[in-house]
Coordinates of C-alpha atoms in Angstrom, one line a residue:
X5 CA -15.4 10.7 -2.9
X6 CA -17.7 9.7 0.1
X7 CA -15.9 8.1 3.3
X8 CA -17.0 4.7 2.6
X9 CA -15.4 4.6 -0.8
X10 CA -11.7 6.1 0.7
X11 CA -12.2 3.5 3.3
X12 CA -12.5 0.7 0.9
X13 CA -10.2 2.3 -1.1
X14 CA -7.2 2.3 1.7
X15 CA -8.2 -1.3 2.4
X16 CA -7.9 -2.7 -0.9
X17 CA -4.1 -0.8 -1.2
X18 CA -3.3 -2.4 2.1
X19 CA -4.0 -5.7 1.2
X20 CA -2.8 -5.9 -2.3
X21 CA 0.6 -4.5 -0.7
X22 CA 0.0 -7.6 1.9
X23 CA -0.4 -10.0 -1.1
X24 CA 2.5 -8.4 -3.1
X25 CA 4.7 -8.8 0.2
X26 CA 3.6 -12.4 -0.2
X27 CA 4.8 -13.3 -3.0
X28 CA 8.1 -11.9 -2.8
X29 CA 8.7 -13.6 0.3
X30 CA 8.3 -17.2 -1.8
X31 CA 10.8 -15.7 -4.1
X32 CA 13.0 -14.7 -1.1
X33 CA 12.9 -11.2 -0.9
X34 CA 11.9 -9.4 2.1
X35 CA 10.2 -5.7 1.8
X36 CA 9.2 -3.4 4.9
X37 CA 5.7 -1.8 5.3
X38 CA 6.3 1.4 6.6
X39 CA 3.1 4.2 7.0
X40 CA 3.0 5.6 3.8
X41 CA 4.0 2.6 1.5
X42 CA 5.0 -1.4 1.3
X43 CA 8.6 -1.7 -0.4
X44 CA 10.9 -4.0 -1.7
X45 CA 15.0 -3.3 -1.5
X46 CA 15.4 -5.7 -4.8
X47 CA 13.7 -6.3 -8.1
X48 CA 10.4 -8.4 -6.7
X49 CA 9.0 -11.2 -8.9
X50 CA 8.0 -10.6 -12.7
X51 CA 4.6 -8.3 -12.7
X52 CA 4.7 -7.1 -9.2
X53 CA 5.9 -3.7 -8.1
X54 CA 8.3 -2.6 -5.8
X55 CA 6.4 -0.4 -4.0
X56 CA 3.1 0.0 -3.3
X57 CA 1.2 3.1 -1.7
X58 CA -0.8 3.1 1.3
X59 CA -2.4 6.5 1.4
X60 CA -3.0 9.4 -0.1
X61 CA 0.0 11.9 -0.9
X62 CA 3.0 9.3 -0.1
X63 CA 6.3 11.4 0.3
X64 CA 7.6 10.6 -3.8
X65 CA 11.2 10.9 -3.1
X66 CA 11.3 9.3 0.1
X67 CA 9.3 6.2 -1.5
X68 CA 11.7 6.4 -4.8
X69 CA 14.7 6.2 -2.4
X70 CA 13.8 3.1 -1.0
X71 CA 13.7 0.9 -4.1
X72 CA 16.3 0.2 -6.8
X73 CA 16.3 2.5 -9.7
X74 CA 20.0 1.4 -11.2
X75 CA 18.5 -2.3 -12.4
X76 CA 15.9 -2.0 -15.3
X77 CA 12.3 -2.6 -14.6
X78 CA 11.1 -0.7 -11.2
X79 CA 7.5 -0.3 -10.8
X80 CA 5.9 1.4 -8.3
X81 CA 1.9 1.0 -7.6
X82 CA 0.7 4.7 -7.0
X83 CA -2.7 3.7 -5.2
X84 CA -4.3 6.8 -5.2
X85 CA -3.1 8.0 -8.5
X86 CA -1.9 11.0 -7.0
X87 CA 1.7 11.1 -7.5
X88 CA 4.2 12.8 -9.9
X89 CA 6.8 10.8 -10.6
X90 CA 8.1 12.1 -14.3
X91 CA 10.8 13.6 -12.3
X92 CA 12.1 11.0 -11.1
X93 CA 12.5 9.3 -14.7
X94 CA 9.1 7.5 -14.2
X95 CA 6.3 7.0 -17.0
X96 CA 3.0 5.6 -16.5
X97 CA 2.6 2.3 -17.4
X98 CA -1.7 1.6 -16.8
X99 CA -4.3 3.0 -15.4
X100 CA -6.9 1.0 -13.7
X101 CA -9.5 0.9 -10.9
X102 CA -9.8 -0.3 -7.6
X103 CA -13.5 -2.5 -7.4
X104 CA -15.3 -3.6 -4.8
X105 CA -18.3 -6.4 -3.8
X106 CA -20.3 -6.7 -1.1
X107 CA -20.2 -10.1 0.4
X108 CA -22.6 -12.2 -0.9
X109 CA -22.8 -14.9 -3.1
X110 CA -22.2 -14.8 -7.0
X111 CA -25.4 -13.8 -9.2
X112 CA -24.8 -16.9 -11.8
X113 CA -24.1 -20.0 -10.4
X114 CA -20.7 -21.4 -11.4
X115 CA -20.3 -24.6 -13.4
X116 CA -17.3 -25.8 -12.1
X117 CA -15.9 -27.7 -9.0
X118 CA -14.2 -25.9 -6.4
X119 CA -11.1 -26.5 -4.5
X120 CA -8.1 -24.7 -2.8
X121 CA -4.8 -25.7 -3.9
X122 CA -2.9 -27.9 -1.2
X123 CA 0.6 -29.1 -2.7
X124 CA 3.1 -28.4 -4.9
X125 CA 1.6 -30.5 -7.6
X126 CA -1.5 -28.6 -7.5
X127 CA -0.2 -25.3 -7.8
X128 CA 2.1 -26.4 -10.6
X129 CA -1.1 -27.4 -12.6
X130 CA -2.6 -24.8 -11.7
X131 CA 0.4 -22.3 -13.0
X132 CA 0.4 -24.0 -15.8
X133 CA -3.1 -23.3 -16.7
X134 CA -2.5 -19.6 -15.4
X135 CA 0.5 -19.3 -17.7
X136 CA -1.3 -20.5 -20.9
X137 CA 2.5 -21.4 -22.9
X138 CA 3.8 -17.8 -22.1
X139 CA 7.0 -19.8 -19.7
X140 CA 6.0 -17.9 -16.6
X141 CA 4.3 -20.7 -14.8
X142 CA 7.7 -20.7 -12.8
X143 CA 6.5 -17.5 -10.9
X144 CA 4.0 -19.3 -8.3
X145 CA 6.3 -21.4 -6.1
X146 CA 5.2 -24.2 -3.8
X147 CA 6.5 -21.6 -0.9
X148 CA 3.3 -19.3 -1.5
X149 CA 1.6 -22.4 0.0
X150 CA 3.0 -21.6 3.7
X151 CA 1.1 -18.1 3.5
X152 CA -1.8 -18.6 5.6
X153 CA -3.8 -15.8 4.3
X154 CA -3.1 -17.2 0.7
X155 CA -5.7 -19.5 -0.7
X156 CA -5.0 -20.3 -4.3
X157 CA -8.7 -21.4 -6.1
X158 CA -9.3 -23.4 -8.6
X159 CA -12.1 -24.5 -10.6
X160 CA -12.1 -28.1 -12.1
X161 CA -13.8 -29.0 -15.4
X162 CA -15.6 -32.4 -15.9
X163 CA -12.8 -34.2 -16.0
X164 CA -10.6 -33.0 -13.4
X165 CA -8.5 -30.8 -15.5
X166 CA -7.8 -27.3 -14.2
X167 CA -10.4 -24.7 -16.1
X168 CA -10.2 -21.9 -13.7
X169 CA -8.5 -20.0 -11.1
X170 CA -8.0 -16.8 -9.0
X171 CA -5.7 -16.1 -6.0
X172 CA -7.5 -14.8 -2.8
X173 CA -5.7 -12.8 0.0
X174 CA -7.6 -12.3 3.1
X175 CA -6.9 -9.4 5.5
X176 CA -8.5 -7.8 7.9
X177 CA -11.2 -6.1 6.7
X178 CA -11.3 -7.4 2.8
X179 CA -10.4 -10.4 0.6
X180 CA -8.3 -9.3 -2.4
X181 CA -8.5 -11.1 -5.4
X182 CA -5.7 -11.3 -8.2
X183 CA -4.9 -13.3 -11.2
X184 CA -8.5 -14.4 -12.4
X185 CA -7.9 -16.9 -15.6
X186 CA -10.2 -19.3 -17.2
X187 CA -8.7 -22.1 -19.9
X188 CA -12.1 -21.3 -22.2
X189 CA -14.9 -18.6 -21.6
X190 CA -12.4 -15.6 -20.0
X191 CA -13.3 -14.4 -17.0
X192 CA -17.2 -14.5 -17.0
X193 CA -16.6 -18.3 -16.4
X194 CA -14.1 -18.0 -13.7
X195 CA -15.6 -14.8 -11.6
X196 CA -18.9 -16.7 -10.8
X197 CA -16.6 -19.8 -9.5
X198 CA -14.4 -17.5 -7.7
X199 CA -17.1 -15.6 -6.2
X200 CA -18.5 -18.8 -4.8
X201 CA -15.7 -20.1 -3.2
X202 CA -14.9 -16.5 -1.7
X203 CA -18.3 -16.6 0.1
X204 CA -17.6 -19.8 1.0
X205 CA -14.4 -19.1 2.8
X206 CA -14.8 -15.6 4.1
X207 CA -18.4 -15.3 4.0
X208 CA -18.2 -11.8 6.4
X209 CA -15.8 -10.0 4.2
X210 CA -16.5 -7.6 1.3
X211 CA -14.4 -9.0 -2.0
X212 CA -11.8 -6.2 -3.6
X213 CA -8.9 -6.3 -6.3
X214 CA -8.2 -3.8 -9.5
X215 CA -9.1 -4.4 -12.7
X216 CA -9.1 -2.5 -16.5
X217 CA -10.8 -2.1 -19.5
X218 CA -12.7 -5.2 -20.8
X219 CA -11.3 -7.2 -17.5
X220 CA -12.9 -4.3 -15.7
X221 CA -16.1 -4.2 -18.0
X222 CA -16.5 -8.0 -16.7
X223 CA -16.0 -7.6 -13.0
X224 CA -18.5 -4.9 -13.3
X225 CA -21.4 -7.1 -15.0
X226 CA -20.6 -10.1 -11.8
X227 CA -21.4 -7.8 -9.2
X228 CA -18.3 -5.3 -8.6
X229 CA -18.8 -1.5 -8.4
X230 CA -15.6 0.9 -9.7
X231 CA -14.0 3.0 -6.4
X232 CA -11.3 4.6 -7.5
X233 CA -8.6 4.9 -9.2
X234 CA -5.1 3.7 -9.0
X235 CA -1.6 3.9 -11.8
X236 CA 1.2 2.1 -12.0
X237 CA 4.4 3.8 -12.8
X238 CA 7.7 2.2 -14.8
X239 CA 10.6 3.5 -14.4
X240 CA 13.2 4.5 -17.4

């Protein structure tokens, strides 16, 4: 792996921990970063882990003793894929790759409006959308709002409905992007409006995020190269 990609690859873990610290803080909770892994004490909100690596060849134990094991569910996000955690009563949940853009704009020109969500009302729409019936629309609160390196996007369709959406997390070096949906056409109608409203934004900074199979496929064709890879580990 050249320089440049464990680089990338660093800056990406950091600022999906940064994003993940995020939204536990609208739900409350309060994790540490400490220099080999972001943590959480309680169970963070549904989908998100409780820890998450920051470099290569994190102490296990010390990182498993920092989260709660006794309630079901704990997830840790091994970053570098390098960890062994069967011992610890762990099982691997995914696999997936760490990707990465250059900044620049999108190679297809999006077809929908742009906008950042400002208010509660917006975010609830756009949840909604996110959620697609499932009943977890409930896990964006309007508290993720007071995040300043938080921009929630949305795409509008003709008629002002939402049709799009992605959440952006700028740090210091990259943007991450997480939770790409689009109401009709997946995510080959959403990247190309997301991408554009990135460069927009944060036209200096290189775009980042993980993604897997067919997800992963489709970030690949709208301009993303695969870096690395990362797991995520369940335990029980």
């Amino acid at each position: 792996m050249t320089a440049m990609k464990q680089f990338v690859i660093r800056a990406a873990a950091r600022n999906n921990a940064e994003w993940c610290a995020s939204m536990s803080r609208s739900h409350g909770l309060a994790g540490e970063f400490g220099l080999q892994a972001w943590a959480v004490p309680a169970r963070p909100p549904l989908y998100y882990p409780d820890a998450v690596t920051l470099v290569p060849g994190a102490d296990a134990a010390a990182l498993v003793d920092r989260i709660d094991t006794a309630t079901p569910g704990a997830c840790i996000k091994d970053s570098f894929a390098d960890l062994d955690l069967a011992g610890a009563d762990f099982k691997v949940l995914f696999d997936a790759q760490w990707i990465h853009r250059p900044a620049s704009a999108p190679t297809t020109s999006p077809d929908l409006a742009w906008d950042v969500v400002s208010g509660p009302d917006m975010l609830r729409a756009w949840a909604l959308a996110w959620d697609d019936g499932d009943g977890n629309a409930d896990l964006f609160r309007p508290e993720l709002l007071d995040d300043p390196a938080t921009s929630v996007l949305v795409g509008h369709s003709a008629d002002g409905l939402v049709a799009a959406g992605a959440v952006a997390s700028r740090s210091d070096h990259v943007v991450g992007i997480s939770n790409v949906f689009a109401v009709e056409g997946g995510a080959d109608r959403a990247w190309p409006v997301v991408l554009d409203t990135v460069h927009r934004l944060f036209p200096t900074l290189p775009v980042v995020g993980y993604e897997r199979g067919a997800d992963l496929d489709t970030a690949v064709r709208h301009g993303f190269e695969a870096v690395g890879p990362l797991r995520v580990w369940l335990h029980g």
